[in-house]
mmCIF file of C-alpha atoms and ligand atoms in Angstrom:
data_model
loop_
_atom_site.group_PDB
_atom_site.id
_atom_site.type_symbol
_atom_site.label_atom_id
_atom_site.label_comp_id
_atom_site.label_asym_id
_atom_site.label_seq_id
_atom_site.Cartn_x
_atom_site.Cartn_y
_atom_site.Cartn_z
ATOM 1 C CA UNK C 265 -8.372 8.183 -10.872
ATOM 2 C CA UNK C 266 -10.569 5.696 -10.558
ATOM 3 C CA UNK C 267 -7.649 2.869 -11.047
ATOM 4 C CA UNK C 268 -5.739 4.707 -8.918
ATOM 5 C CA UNK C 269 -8.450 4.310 -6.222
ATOM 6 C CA UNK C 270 -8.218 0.223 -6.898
ATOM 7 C CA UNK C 271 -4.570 0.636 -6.622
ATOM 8 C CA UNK C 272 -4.636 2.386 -2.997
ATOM 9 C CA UNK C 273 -7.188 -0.009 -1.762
ATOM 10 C CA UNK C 274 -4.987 -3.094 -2.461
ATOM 11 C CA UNK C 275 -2.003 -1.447 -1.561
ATOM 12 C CA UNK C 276 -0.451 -3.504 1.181
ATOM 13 C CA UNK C 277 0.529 -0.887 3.663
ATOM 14 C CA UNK C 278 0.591 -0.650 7.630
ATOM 15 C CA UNK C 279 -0.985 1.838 10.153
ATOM 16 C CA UNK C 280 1.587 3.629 11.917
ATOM 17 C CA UNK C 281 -0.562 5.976 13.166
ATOM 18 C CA UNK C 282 -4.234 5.135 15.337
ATOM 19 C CA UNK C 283 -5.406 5.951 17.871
ATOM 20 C CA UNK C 284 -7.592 3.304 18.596
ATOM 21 C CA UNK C 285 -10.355 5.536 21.054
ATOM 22 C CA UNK C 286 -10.473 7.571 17.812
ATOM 23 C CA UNK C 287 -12.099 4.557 15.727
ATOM 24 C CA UNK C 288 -15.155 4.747 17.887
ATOM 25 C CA UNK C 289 -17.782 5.291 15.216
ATOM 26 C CA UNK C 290 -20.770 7.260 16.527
ATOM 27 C CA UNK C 291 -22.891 3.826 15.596
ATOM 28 C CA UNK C 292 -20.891 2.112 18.284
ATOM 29 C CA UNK C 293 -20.812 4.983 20.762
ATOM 30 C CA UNK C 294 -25.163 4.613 20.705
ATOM 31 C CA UNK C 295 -24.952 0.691 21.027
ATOM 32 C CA UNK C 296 -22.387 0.648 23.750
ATOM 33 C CA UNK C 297 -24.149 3.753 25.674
ATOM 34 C CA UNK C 298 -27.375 1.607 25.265
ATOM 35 C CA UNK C 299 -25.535 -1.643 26.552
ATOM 36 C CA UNK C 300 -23.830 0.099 29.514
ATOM 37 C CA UNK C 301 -26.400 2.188 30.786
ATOM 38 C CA UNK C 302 -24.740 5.460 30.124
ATOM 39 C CA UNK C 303 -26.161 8.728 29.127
ATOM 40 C CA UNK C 304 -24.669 10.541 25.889
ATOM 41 C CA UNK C 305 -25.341 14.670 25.084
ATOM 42 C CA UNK C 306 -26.392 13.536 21.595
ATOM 43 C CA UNK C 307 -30.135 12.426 20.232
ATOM 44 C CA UNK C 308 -28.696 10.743 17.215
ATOM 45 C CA UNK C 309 -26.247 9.657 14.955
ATOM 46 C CA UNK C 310 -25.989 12.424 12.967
ATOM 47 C CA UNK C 311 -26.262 15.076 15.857
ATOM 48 C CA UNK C 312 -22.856 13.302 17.137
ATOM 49 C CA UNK C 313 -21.131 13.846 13.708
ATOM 50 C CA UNK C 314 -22.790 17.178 13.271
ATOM 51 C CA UNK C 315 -20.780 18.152 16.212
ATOM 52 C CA UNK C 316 -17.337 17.196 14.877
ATOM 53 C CA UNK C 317 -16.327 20.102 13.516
ATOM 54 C CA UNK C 318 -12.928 21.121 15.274
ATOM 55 C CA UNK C 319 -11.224 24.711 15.095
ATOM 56 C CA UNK C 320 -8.047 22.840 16.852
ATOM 57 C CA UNK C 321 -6.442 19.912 18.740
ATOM 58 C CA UNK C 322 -8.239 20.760 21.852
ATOM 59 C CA UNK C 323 -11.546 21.420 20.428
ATOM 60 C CA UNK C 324 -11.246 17.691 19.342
ATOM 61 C CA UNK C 325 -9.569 16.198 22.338
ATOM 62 C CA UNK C 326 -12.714 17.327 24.375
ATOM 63 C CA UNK C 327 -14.816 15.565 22.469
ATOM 64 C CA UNK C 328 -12.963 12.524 21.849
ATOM 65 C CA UNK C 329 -12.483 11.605 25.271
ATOM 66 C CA UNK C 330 -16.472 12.552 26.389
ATOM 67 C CA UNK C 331 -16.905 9.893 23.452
ATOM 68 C CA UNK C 332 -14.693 7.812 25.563
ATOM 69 C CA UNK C 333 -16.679 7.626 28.317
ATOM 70 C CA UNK C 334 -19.049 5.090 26.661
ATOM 71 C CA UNK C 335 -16.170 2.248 26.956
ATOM 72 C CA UNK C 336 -16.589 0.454 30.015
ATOM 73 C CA UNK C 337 -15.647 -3.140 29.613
ATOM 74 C CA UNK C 338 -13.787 -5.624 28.259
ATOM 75 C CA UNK C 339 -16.125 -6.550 25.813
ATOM 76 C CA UNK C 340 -15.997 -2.974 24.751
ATOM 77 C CA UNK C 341 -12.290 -2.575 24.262
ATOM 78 C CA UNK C 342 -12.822 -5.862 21.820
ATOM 79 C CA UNK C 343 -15.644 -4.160 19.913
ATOM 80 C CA UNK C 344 -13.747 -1.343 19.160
ATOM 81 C CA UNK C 345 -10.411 -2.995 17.955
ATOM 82 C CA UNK C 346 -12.283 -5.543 16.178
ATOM 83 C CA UNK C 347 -14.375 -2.608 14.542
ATOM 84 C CA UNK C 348 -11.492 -1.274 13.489
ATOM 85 C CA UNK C 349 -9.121 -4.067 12.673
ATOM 86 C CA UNK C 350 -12.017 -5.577 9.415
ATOM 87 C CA UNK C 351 -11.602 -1.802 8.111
ATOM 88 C CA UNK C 352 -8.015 -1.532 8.289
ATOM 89 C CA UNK C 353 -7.873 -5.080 6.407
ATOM 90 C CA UNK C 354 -10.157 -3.521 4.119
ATOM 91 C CA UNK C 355 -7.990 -1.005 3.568
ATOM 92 C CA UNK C 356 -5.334 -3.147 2.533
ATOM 93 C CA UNK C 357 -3.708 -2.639 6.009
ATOM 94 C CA UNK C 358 -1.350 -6.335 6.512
ATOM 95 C CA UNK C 359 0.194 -4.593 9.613
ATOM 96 C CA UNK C 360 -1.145 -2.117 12.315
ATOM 97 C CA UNK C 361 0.411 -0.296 15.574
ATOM 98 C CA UNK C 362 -2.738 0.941 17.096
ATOM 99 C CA UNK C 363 -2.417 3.117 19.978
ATOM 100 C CA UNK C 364 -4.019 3.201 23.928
ATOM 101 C CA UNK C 365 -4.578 5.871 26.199
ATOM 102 C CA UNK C 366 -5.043 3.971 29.388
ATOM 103 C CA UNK C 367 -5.337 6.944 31.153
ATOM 104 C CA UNK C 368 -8.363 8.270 29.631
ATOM 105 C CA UNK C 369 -9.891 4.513 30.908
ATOM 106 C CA UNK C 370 -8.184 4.093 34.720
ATOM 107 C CA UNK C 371 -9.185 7.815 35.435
ATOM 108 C CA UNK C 372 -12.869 6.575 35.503
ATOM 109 C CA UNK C 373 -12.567 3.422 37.074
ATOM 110 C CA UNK C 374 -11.714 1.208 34.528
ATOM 111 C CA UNK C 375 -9.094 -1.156 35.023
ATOM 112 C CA UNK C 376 -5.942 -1.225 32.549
ATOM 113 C CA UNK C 377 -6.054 -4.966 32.816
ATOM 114 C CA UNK C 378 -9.599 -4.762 31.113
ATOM 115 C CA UNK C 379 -8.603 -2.005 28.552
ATOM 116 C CA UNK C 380 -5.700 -4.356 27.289
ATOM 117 C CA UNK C 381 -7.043 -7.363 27.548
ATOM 118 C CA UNK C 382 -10.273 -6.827 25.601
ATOM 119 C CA UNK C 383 -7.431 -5.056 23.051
ATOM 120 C CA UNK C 384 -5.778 -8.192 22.942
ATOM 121 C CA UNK C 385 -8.219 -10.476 22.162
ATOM 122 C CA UNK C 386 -9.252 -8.401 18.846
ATOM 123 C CA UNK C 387 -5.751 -8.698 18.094
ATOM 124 C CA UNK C 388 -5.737 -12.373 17.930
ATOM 125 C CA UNK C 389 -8.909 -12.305 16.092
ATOM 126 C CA UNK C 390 -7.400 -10.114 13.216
ATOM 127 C CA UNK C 391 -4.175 -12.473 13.272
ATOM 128 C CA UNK C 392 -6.277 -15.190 12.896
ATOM 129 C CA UNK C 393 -9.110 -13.912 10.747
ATOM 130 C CA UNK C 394 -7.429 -11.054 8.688
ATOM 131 C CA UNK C 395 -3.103 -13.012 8.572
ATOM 132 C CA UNK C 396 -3.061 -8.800 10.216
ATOM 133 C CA UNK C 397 0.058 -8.560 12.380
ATOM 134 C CA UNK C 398 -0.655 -6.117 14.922
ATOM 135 C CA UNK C 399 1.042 -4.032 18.218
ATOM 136 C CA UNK C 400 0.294 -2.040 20.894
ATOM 137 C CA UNK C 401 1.375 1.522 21.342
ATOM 138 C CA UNK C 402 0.922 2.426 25.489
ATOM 139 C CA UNK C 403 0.447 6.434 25.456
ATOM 140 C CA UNK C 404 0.836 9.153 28.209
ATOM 141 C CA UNK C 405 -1.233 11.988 28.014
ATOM 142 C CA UNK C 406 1.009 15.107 28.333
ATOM 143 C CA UNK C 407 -1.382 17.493 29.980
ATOM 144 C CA UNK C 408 -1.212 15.271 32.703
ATOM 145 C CA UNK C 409 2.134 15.230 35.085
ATOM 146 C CA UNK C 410 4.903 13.035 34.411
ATOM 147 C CA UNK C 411 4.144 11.552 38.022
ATOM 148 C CA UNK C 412 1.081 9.843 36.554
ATOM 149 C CA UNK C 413 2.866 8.773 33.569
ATOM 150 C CA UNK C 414 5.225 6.224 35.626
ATOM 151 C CA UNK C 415 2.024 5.125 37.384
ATOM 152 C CA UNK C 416 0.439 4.454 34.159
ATOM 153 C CA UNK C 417 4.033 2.215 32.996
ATOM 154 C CA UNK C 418 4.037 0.835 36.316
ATOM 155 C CA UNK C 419 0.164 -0.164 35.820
ATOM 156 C CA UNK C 420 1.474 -1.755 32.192
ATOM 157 C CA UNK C 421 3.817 -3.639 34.293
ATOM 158 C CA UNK C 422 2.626 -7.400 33.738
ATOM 159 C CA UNK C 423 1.905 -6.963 30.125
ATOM 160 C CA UNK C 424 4.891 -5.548 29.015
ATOM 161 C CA UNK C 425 5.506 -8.229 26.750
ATOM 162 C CA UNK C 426 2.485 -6.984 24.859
ATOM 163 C CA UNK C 427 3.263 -3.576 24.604
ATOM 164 C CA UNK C 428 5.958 -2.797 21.589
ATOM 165 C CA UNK C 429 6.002 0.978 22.256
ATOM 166 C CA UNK C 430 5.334 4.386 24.296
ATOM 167 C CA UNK C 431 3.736 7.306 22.899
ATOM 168 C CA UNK C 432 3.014 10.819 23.918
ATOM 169 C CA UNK C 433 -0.069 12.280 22.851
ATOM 170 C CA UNK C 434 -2.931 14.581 23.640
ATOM 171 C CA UNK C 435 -2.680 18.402 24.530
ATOM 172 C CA UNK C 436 0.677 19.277 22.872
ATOM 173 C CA UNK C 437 1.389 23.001 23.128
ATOM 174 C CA UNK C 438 2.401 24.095 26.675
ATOM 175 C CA UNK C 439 3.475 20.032 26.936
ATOM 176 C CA UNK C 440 6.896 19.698 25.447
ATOM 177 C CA UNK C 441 8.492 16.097 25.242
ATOM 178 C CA UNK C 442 11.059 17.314 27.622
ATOM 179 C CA UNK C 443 8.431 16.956 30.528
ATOM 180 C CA UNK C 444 8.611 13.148 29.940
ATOM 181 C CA UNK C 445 12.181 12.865 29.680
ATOM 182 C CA UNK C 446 12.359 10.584 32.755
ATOM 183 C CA UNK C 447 9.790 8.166 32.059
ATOM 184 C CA UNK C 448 10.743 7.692 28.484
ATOM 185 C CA UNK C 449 13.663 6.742 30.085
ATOM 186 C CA UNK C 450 12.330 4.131 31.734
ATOM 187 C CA UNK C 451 10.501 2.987 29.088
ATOM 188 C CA UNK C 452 13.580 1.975 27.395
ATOM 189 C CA UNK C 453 15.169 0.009 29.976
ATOM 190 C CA UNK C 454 12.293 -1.902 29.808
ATOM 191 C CA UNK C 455 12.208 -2.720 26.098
ATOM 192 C CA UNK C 456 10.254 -0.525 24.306
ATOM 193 C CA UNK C 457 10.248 1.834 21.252
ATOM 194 C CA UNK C 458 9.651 5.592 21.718
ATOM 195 C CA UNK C 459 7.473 7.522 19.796
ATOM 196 C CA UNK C 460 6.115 11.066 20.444
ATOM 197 C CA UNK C 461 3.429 13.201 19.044
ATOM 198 C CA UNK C 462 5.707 16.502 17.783
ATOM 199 C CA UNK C 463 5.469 19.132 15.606
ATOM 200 C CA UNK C 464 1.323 18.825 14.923
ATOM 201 C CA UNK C 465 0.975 22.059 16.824
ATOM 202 C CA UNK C 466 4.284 22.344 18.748
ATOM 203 C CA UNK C 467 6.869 24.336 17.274
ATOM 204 C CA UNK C 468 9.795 23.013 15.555
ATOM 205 C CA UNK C 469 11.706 23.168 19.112
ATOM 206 C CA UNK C 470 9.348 20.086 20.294
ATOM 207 C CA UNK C 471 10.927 17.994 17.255
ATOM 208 C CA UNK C 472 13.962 18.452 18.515
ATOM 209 C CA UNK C 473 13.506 17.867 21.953
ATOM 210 C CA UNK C 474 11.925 14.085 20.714
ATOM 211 C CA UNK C 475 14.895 13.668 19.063
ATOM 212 C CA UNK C 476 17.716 14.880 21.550
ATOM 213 C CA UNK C 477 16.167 14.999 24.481
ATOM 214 C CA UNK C 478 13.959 11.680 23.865
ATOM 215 C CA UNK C 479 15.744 9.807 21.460
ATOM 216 C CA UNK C 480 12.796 8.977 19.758
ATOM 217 C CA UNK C 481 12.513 6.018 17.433
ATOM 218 C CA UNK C 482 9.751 8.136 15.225
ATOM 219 C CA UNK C 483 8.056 11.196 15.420
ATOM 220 C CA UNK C 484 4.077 11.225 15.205
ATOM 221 C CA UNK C 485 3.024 14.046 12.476
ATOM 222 C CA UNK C 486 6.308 16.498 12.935
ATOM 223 C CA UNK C 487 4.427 18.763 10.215
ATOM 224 C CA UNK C 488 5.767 21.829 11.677
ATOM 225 C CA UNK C 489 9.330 20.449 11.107
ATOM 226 C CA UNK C 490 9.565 21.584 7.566
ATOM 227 C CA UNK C 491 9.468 25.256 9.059
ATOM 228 C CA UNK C 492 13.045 24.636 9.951
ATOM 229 C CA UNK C 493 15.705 23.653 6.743
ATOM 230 C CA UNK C 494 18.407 22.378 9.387
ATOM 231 C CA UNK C 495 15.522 20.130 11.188
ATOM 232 C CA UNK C 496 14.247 18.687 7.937
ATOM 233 C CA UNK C 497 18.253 17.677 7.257
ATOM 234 C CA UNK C 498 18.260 16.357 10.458
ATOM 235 C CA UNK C 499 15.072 14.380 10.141
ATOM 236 C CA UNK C 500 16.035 13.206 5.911
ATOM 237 C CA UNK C 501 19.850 12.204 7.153
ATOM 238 C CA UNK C 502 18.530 9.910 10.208
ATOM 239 C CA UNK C 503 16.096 8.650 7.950
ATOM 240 C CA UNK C 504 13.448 9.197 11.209
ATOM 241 C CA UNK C 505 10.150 7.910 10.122
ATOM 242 C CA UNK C 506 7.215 10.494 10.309
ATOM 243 C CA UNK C 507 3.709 9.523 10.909
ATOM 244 C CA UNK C 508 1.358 11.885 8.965
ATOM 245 C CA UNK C 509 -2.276 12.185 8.499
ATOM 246 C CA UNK C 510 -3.955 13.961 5.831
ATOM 247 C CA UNK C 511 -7.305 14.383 6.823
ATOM 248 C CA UNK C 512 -6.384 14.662 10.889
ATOM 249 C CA UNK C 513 -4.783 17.726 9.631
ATOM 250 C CA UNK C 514 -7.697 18.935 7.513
ATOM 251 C CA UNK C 515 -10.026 18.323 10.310
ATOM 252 C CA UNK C 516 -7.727 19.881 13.178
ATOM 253 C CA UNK C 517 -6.756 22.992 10.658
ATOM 254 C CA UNK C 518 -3.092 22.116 10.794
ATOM 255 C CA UNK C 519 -3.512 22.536 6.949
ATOM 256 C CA UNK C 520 -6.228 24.855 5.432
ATOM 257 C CA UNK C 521 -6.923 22.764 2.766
ATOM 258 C CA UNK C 522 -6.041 19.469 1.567
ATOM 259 C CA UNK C 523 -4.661 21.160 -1.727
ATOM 260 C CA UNK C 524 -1.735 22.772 0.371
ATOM 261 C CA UNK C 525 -1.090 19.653 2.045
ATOM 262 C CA UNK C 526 2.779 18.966 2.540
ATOM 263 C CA UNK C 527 3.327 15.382 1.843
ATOM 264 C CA UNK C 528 4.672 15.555 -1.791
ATOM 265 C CA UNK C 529 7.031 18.419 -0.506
ATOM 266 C CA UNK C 530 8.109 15.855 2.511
ATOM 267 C CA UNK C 531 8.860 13.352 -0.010
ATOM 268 C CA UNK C 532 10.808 15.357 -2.450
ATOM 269 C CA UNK C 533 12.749 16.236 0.844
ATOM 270 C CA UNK C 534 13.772 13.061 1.274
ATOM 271 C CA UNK C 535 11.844 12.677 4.211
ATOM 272 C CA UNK C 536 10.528 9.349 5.310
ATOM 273 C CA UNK C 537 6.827 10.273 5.789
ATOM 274 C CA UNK C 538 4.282 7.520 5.940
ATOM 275 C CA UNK C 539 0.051 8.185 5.400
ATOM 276 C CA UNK C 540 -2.265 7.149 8.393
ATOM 277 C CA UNK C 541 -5.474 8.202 10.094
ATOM 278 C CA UNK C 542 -5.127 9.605 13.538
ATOM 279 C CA UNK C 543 -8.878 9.138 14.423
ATOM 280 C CA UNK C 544 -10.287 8.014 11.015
ATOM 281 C CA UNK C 545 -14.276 8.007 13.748
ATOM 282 C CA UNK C 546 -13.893 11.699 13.840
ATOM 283 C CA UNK C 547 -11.531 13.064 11.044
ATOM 284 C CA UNK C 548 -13.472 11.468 8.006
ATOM 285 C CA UNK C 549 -11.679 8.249 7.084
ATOM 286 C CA UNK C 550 -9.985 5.393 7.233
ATOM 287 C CA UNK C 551 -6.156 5.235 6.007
ATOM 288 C CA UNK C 552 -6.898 4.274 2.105
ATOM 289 C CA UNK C 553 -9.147 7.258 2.295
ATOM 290 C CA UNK C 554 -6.252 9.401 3.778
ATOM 291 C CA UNK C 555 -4.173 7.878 0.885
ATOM 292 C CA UNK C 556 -6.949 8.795 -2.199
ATOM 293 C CA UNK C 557 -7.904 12.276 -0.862
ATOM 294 C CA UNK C 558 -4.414 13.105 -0.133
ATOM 295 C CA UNK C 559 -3.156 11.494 -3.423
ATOM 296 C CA UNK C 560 -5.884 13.549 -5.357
ATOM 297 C CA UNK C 561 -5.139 17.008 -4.037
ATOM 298 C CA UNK C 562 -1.515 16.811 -4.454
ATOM 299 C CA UNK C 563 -1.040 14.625 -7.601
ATOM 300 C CA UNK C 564 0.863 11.528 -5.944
ATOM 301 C CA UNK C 565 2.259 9.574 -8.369
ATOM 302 C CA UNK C 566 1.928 5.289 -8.359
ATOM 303 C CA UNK C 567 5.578 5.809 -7.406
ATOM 304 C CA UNK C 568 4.683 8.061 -4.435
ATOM 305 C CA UNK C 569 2.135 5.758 -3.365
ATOM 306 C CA UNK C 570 4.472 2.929 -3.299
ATOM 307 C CA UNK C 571 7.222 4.637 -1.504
ATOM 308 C CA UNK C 572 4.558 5.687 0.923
ATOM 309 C CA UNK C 573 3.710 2.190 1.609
ATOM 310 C CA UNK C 574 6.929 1.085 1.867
ATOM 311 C CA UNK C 575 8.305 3.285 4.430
ATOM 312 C CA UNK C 576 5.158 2.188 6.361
ATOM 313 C CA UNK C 577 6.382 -1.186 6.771
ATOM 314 C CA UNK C 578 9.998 0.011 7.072
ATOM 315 C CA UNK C 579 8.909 2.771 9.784
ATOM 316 C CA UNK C 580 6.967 -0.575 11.587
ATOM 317 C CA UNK C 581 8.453 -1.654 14.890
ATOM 318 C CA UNK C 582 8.739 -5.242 13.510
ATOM 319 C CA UNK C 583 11.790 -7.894 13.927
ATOM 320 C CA UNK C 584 13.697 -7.187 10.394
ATOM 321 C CA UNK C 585 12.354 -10.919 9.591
ATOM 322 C CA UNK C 586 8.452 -9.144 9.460
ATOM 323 C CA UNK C 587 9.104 -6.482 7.885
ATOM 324 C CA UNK C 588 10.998 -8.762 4.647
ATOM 325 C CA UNK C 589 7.930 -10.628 4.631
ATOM 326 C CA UNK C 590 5.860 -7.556 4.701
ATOM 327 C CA UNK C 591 8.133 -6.242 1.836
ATOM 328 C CA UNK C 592 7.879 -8.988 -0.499
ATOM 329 C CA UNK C 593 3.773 -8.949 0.070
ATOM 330 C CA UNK C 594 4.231 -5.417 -1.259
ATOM 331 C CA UNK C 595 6.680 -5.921 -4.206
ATOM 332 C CA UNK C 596 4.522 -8.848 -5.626
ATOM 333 C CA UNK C 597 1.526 -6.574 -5.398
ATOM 334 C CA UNK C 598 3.125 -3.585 -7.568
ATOM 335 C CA UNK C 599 5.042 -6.971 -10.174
ATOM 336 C CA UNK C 600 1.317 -7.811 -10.031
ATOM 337 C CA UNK C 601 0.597 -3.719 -11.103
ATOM 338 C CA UNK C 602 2.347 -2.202 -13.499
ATOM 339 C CA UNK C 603 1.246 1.371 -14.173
HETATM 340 N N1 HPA H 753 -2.858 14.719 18.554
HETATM 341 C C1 HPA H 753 -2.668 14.655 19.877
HETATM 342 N N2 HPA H 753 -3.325 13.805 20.649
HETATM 343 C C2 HPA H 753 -4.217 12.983 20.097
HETATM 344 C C3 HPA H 753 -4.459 13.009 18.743
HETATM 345 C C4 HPA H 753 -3.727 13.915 17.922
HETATM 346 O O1 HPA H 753 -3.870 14.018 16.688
HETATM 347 N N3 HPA H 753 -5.403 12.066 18.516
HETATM 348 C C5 HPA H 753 -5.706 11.495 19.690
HETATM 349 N N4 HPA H 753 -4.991 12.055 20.659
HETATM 350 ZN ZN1 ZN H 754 -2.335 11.137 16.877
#
């Protein structure tokens, strides 16, 4: 197990899957309260992670974006990517698509231009300091109305170049992906990929309103997709890239235990299902830990765990060019590791 381990950790792989408010360690959450003034309901450290315990998605999503609250500036936005960029590389992450909620930032004042921009400068950082390529995923919060939404692209407006992708996250049951259907859209026509949150505690339907509906270019989780045998064909014929995180479902009880965790069973499906960490601050780890604990409590094979990593990087919004590099980085590393 323990060469295993070493194996996951060097593992190139990317991060399909982050959300990056959900890297905010509770360290940073005291220094940045401290720096900007703000008051947090928590004495300590370990009274914040005492308290993330989560029955559900919303039980989280409360907390995560009070925890938000603490971000204020530029300098903050930086902190945080930058935070999580040197454990991602740690990780053995070479690529990452880390997403925003700008919403959660402009509904208290804080301007998207400083939420991006302080995102963008880690980026360059990791580039330069990590060879990390990185993107930015721009997500809508579905319990808010589509109305907002197109304020929120409009808002994105002079750094679309910067932005590969939409996503839809947040509050899922109650907000299908059909309530975004117009904005998504319009996200197209201006250049970007689609990706929607589906199938974490949606029913089956929501997967297939992401994919007809949406057109989606990948579907983030889609756990609840193997409830329905003509879905799953659907999903292993397209080839549709699925996003899933082992301990994000642990933590939110989308699985009971980590032992009855579906990822093997996705594979042997044929389905193209990739490991990442959702909010590795609040969930328990970062993606080579979602990759050992998952890996350990279903048996995944060195085979597994490479076709796992691959269909990260083939999953990747990247130019085909990237994601050949990417590739070869990956292929010398397993040459470089026979079992
Ligand atoms: N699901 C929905 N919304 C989210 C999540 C998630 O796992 N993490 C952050 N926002
Ligand atoms: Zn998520």
């Amino acid at each position: 197990m323990t060469d295993l381990n070493a194996f996951i950790t060097g593992l190139p792989k990317a991060e399909l899957h982050l959300h990056i408010e959900g890297s905010l360690e509770p360290e940073l959450m005291f220094a940045l309260a401290e720096r900007n003034g703000i008051a947090i309901p928590y004495a300590s450290v370990e009274e914040v992670r005492a308290a993330y315990a989560f029955s559900n998605l919303q039980d989280f999503l409360d907390i995560y974006y009070a925890g938000a609250a603490v971000l204020q500036t530029r300098a903050d936005f930086h902190d945080l990517a930058a935070a999580y960029f040197a454990r991602a590389a740690a990780d053995g992450v070479t690529h990452a698509e880390i997403m925003f909620d700008p919403q959660t930032h402009t509904a208290r004042g804080i301007a998207f231009g400083d939420v991006i921009e302080g995102l963008m400068s880690a980026q360059a950082e990791a580039h330069q300091r990590y060879g990390m390529t990185t993107q930015l995923i721009l997500c809508f919060l579905r319990h808010l109305s589509e109305d907002e939404a197109f304020d929120t692209l409009a808002q994105a407006e002079p750094w679309l170049d910067r932005i590969t992708a939409v996503g839809l996250d947040s509050s899922e049951v109650g907000h299908p992906p059909a309530k975004f259907a117009r904005v998504f859209v319009a996200a197209r026509a201006k250049g970007l990929k689609l990706t929607l949150h589906a199938g974490e505690e949606g029913p089956p339907a929501y997967v297939y309103e992401a994919l007809d509906v949406i057109e989606a270019d990948r579907i983030d989780h889609g756990n609840r997709s193997l409830e329905d045998a003509v879905l799953v064909e659907r999903l292993r014929d397209a080839q549709m890239t699925l996003t899933v995180c082992p301990l994000s479902n642990l933590k939110l009880c989308v699985v009971d235990d980590l032992a009855e965790h579906p990822i093997d069973r996705m594979l042997a499906a044929g389905l193209k299902a990739t490991i990442n960490s959702d909010d590795p601050a609040y969930f328990g780890g970062y993606v080579g830990e979602n990759y050992r604990a998952v890996a350990a409590a279903r048996g995944l094979s060195r085979d597994d765990l490479a076709t796992l990593a691959r269909n990260s990087f083939t999953g990747a919004f990247l130019p085909p060019d990237e994601i050949a590099r990417h590739l070869e980085t990956l292929d010398a590393y397993l040459a470089a590791h026979p079992s």
